[in-house]
Amino acid sequence: MSVQIDARGPRFSAAITTVVLAVALVTSNVWVAAFQAVVFAIGAIRGPQFTPYAIIFKKLIKPRLKSEATFEDVRPPQFAQSIGLGFALVAVIASVTGADGVFTVAVGFALAAAFLNSAFNFCLGCQVYLLLVRARVAK
C-alpha cells in the first residue's frame, strides 16, 4: 500500500513553483533556481507532501477549501519532483559554468511542466511515471 496525498496539494505547489521559476527565468537568478532545486529535492527524496509549499497548503489553504479532498498515490508526483530536480540542477550547473542558454532552456522546461500542472491539472512528470510503469509491466 502506497502513501496517499491530497491531490489538490501538488497543484497548489505547482502554482508556487511556476511563479518561482518564472522569476528565475526573467531575472536569470541562479539563487532562485537553486532554491527551487532544494524544494524539488525535498519532494523527490521525502515526498511532495513535505515541501515548504505543501506545508503552506496544509496550514493555510486546505482548511479554507470547501470541496472534499480527493487522494492520489504519492509515487507519480514524487517522480515528477525528481524530474524537476534534474532540470533545476542542470540550470544551476549551467549558470555557474556560464552556459546561459542551457540555464534558460532548463528553467523553461521546468516552468512549462509546472504551469501545465497548475493551470490545467496535467502533471507531465506523473504521466511519464505512468508510462514507465506500463512499459515495465508490459515486458
Short mmCIF file of N, CA and C in Angstrom, two decimals, residues 52-121:
data_model
loop_
_atom_site.label_atom_id
_atom_site.label_comp_id
_atom_site.label_asym_id
_atom_site.label_seq_id
_atom_site.Cartn_x
_atom_site.Cartn_y
_atom_site.Cartn_z
N PRO A 52 8.13 22.82 1.46
CA PRO A 52 7.60 24.04 2.10
C PRO A 52 6.25 24.46 1.49
N TYR A 53 6.09 24.25 0.19
CA TYR A 53 4.84 24.64 -0.47
C TYR A 53 3.68 23.78 0.04
N ALA A 54 3.94 22.50 0.26
CA ALA A 54 2.90 21.61 0.78
C ALA A 54 2.53 21.98 2.21
N ILE A 55 3.49 22.42 2.97
CA ILE A 55 3.21 22.85 4.35
C ILE A 55 2.32 24.09 4.34
N ILE A 56 2.60 25.02 3.43
CA ILE A 56 1.73 26.20 3.28
C ILE A 56 0.33 25.76 2.91
N PHE A 57 0.24 24.81 1.97
CA PHE A 57 -1.07 24.31 1.56
C PHE A 57 -1.82 23.71 2.76
N LYS A 58 -1.16 22.86 3.52
CA LYS A 58 -1.82 22.19 4.66
C LYS A 58 -2.26 23.17 5.73
N LYS A 59 -1.43 24.16 6.03
CA LYS A 59 -1.71 25.08 7.14
C LYS A 59 -2.66 26.21 6.76
N LEU A 60 -2.50 26.76 5.55
CA LEU A 60 -3.25 27.97 5.20
C LEU A 60 -4.38 27.76 4.19
N ILE A 61 -4.17 26.88 3.22
CA ILE A 61 -5.12 26.75 2.12
C ILE A 61 -6.16 25.66 2.38
N LYS A 62 -5.70 24.48 2.70
CA LYS A 62 -6.60 23.33 2.87
C LYS A 62 -7.74 23.58 3.86
N PRO A 63 -7.47 24.21 5.02
CA PRO A 63 -8.59 24.44 5.96
C PRO A 63 -9.69 25.34 5.39
N ARG A 64 -9.37 26.13 4.38
CA ARG A 64 -10.35 27.06 3.80
C ARG A 64 -11.08 26.49 2.59
N LEU A 65 -10.65 25.33 2.11
CA LEU A 65 -11.29 24.73 0.95
C LEU A 65 -12.60 24.07 1.33
N LYS A 66 -13.60 24.27 0.53
CA LYS A 66 -14.92 23.69 0.82
C LYS A 66 -15.11 22.34 0.14
N SER A 67 -14.42 22.11 -0.97
CA SER A 67 -14.57 20.84 -1.68
C SER A 67 -13.91 19.71 -0.90
N GLU A 68 -14.44 18.53 -1.09
CA GLU A 68 -13.91 17.36 -0.40
C GLU A 68 -12.59 16.95 -1.06
N ALA A 69 -11.65 16.55 -0.24
CA ALA A 69 -10.34 16.14 -0.74
C ALA A 69 -10.45 14.86 -1.55
N THR A 70 -9.69 14.81 -2.63
CA THR A 70 -9.51 13.58 -3.38
C THR A 70 -8.05 13.18 -3.19
N PHE A 71 -7.82 11.90 -3.11
CA PHE A 71 -6.48 11.44 -2.81
C PHE A 71 -5.87 10.71 -4.00
N GLU A 72 -4.53 10.78 -4.08
CA GLU A 72 -3.80 10.11 -5.14
C GLU A 72 -2.54 9.48 -4.57
N ASP A 73 -2.03 8.51 -5.28
CA ASP A 73 -0.79 7.85 -4.94
C ASP A 73 0.35 8.87 -4.98
N VAL A 74 1.22 8.85 -4.01
CA VAL A 74 2.31 9.81 -3.92
C VAL A 74 3.41 9.56 -4.95
N ARG A 75 3.52 8.34 -5.46
CA ARG A 75 4.65 7.99 -6.32
C ARG A 75 4.74 8.81 -7.62
N PRO A 76 3.67 9.02 -8.37
CA PRO A 76 3.82 9.85 -9.57
C PRO A 76 4.26 11.29 -9.27
N PRO A 77 3.64 11.99 -8.31
CA PRO A 77 4.12 13.35 -8.02
C PRO A 77 5.56 13.36 -7.48
N GLN A 78 5.93 12.34 -6.74
CA GLN A 78 7.30 12.28 -6.22
C GLN A 78 8.29 12.09 -7.38
N PHE A 79 7.92 11.27 -8.34
CA PHE A 79 8.75 11.10 -9.53
C PHE A 79 8.84 12.42 -10.30
N ALA A 80 7.73 13.12 -10.41
CA ALA A 80 7.72 14.42 -11.09
C ALA A 80 8.67 15.40 -10.40
N GLN A 81 8.72 15.35 -9.08
CA GLN A 81 9.65 16.20 -8.34
C GLN A 81 11.09 15.85 -8.70
N SER A 82 11.36 14.57 -8.93
CA SER A 82 12.71 14.13 -9.33
C SER A 82 13.08 14.71 -10.69
N ILE A 83 12.14 14.71 -11.60
CA ILE A 83 12.40 15.30 -12.92
C ILE A 83 12.66 16.80 -12.79
N GLY A 84 11.84 17.46 -12.00
CA GLY A 84 12.05 18.89 -11.75
C GLY A 84 13.41 19.16 -11.14
N LEU A 85 13.82 18.30 -10.21
CA LEU A 85 15.14 18.43 -9.59
C LEU A 85 16.22 18.32 -10.66
N GLY A 86 16.07 17.38 -11.56
CA GLY A 86 17.06 17.22 -12.63
C GLY A 86 17.20 18.49 -13.46
N PHE A 87 16.08 19.06 -13.87
CA PHE A 87 16.13 20.30 -14.66
C PHE A 87 16.70 21.46 -13.85
N ALA A 88 16.34 21.54 -12.58
CA ALA A 88 16.86 22.62 -11.74
C ALA A 88 18.37 22.49 -11.53
N LEU A 89 18.84 21.26 -11.34
CA LEU A 89 20.29 21.06 -11.19
C LEU A 89 21.04 21.40 -12.47
N VAL A 90 20.48 21.02 -13.60
CA VAL A 90 21.10 21.39 -14.89
C VAL A 90 21.16 22.91 -15.00
N ALA A 91 20.09 23.59 -14.61
CA ALA A 91 20.05 25.06 -14.68
C ALA A 91 21.11 25.68 -13.78
N VAL A 92 21.24 25.18 -12.56
CA VAL A 92 22.23 25.73 -11.63
C VAL A 92 23.65 25.50 -12.16
N ILE A 93 23.92 24.29 -12.59
CA ILE A 93 25.26 23.98 -13.11
C ILE A 93 25.55 24.83 -14.35
N ALA A 94 24.56 24.98 -15.22
CA ALA A 94 24.74 25.79 -16.42
C ALA A 94 25.04 27.24 -16.06
N SER A 95 24.33 27.77 -15.09
CA SER A 95 24.55 29.15 -14.70
C SER A 95 25.95 29.35 -14.12
N VAL A 96 26.35 28.43 -13.28
CA VAL A 96 27.67 28.53 -12.64
C VAL A 96 28.80 28.42 -13.67
N THR A 97 28.58 27.63 -14.71
CA THR A 97 29.62 27.44 -15.73
C THR A 97 29.51 28.42 -16.89
N GLY A 98 28.55 29.32 -16.83
CA GLY A 98 28.42 30.35 -17.86
C GLY A 98 27.62 29.94 -19.08
N ALA A 99 26.94 28.81 -19.02
CA ALA A 99 26.12 28.35 -20.14
C ALA A 99 24.71 28.92 -19.98
N ASP A 100 24.58 30.20 -20.24
CA ASP A 100 23.30 30.89 -20.00
C ASP A 100 22.15 30.33 -20.83
N GLY A 101 22.43 29.91 -22.05
CA GLY A 101 21.38 29.33 -22.89
C GLY A 101 20.83 28.05 -22.30
N VAL A 102 21.70 27.21 -21.76
CA VAL A 102 21.26 25.96 -21.14
C VAL A 102 20.44 26.27 -19.89
N PHE A 103 20.86 27.27 -19.11
CA PHE A 103 20.09 27.71 -17.94
C PHE A 103 18.67 28.07 -18.36
N THR A 104 18.57 28.88 -19.41
CA THR A 104 17.26 29.34 -19.86
C THR A 104 16.38 28.18 -20.31
N VAL A 105 16.96 27.25 -21.07
CA VAL A 105 16.18 26.11 -21.56
C VAL A 105 15.75 25.21 -20.40
N ALA A 106 16.66 24.91 -19.48
CA ALA A 106 16.33 24.02 -18.36
C ALA A 106 15.24 24.63 -17.47
N VAL A 107 15.38 25.89 -17.14
CA VAL A 107 14.35 26.55 -16.33
C VAL A 107 13.05 26.62 -17.11
N GLY A 108 13.14 26.89 -18.40
CA GLY A 108 11.94 26.96 -19.24
C GLY A 108 11.18 25.66 -19.28
N PHE A 109 11.89 24.53 -19.40
CA PHE A 109 11.21 23.23 -19.40
C PHE A 109 10.52 22.96 -18.06
N ALA A 110 11.23 23.22 -16.96
CA ALA A 110 10.63 23.01 -15.64
C ALA A 110 9.43 23.94 -15.44
N LEU A 111 9.57 25.17 -15.91
CA LEU A 111 8.48 26.14 -15.80
C LEU A 111 7.26 25.68 -16.60
N ALA A 112 7.48 25.19 -17.80
CA ALA A 112 6.37 24.72 -18.64
C ALA A 112 5.63 23.57 -17.95
N ALA A 113 6.37 22.63 -17.38
CA ALA A 113 5.75 21.49 -16.70
C ALA A 113 4.96 21.95 -15.47
N ALA A 114 5.53 22.87 -14.70
CA ALA A 114 4.83 23.38 -13.52
C ALA A 114 3.57 24.13 -13.93
N PHE A 115 3.66 24.91 -15.00
CA PHE A 115 2.50 25.65 -15.47
C PHE A 115 1.39 24.70 -15.93
N LEU A 116 1.74 23.66 -16.65
CA LEU A 116 0.74 22.68 -17.09
C LEU A 116 -0.01 22.10 -15.90
N ASN A 117 0.73 21.80 -14.83
CA ASN A 117 0.11 21.22 -13.64
C ASN A 117 -0.78 22.25 -12.94
N SER A 118 -0.27 23.46 -12.77
CA SER A 118 -1.03 24.45 -12.02
C SER A 118 -2.25 24.96 -12.79
N ALA A 119 -2.12 25.17 -14.08
CA ALA A 119 -3.22 25.75 -14.86
C ALA A 119 -4.22 24.72 -15.36
N PHE A 120 -3.73 23.53 -15.72
CA PHE A 120 -4.60 22.55 -16.36
C PHE A 120 -4.71 21.22 -15.61
N ASN A 121 -4.08 21.16 -14.44
CA ASN A 121 -4.07 19.94 -13.63
C ASN A 121 -3.53 18.74 -14.43
#
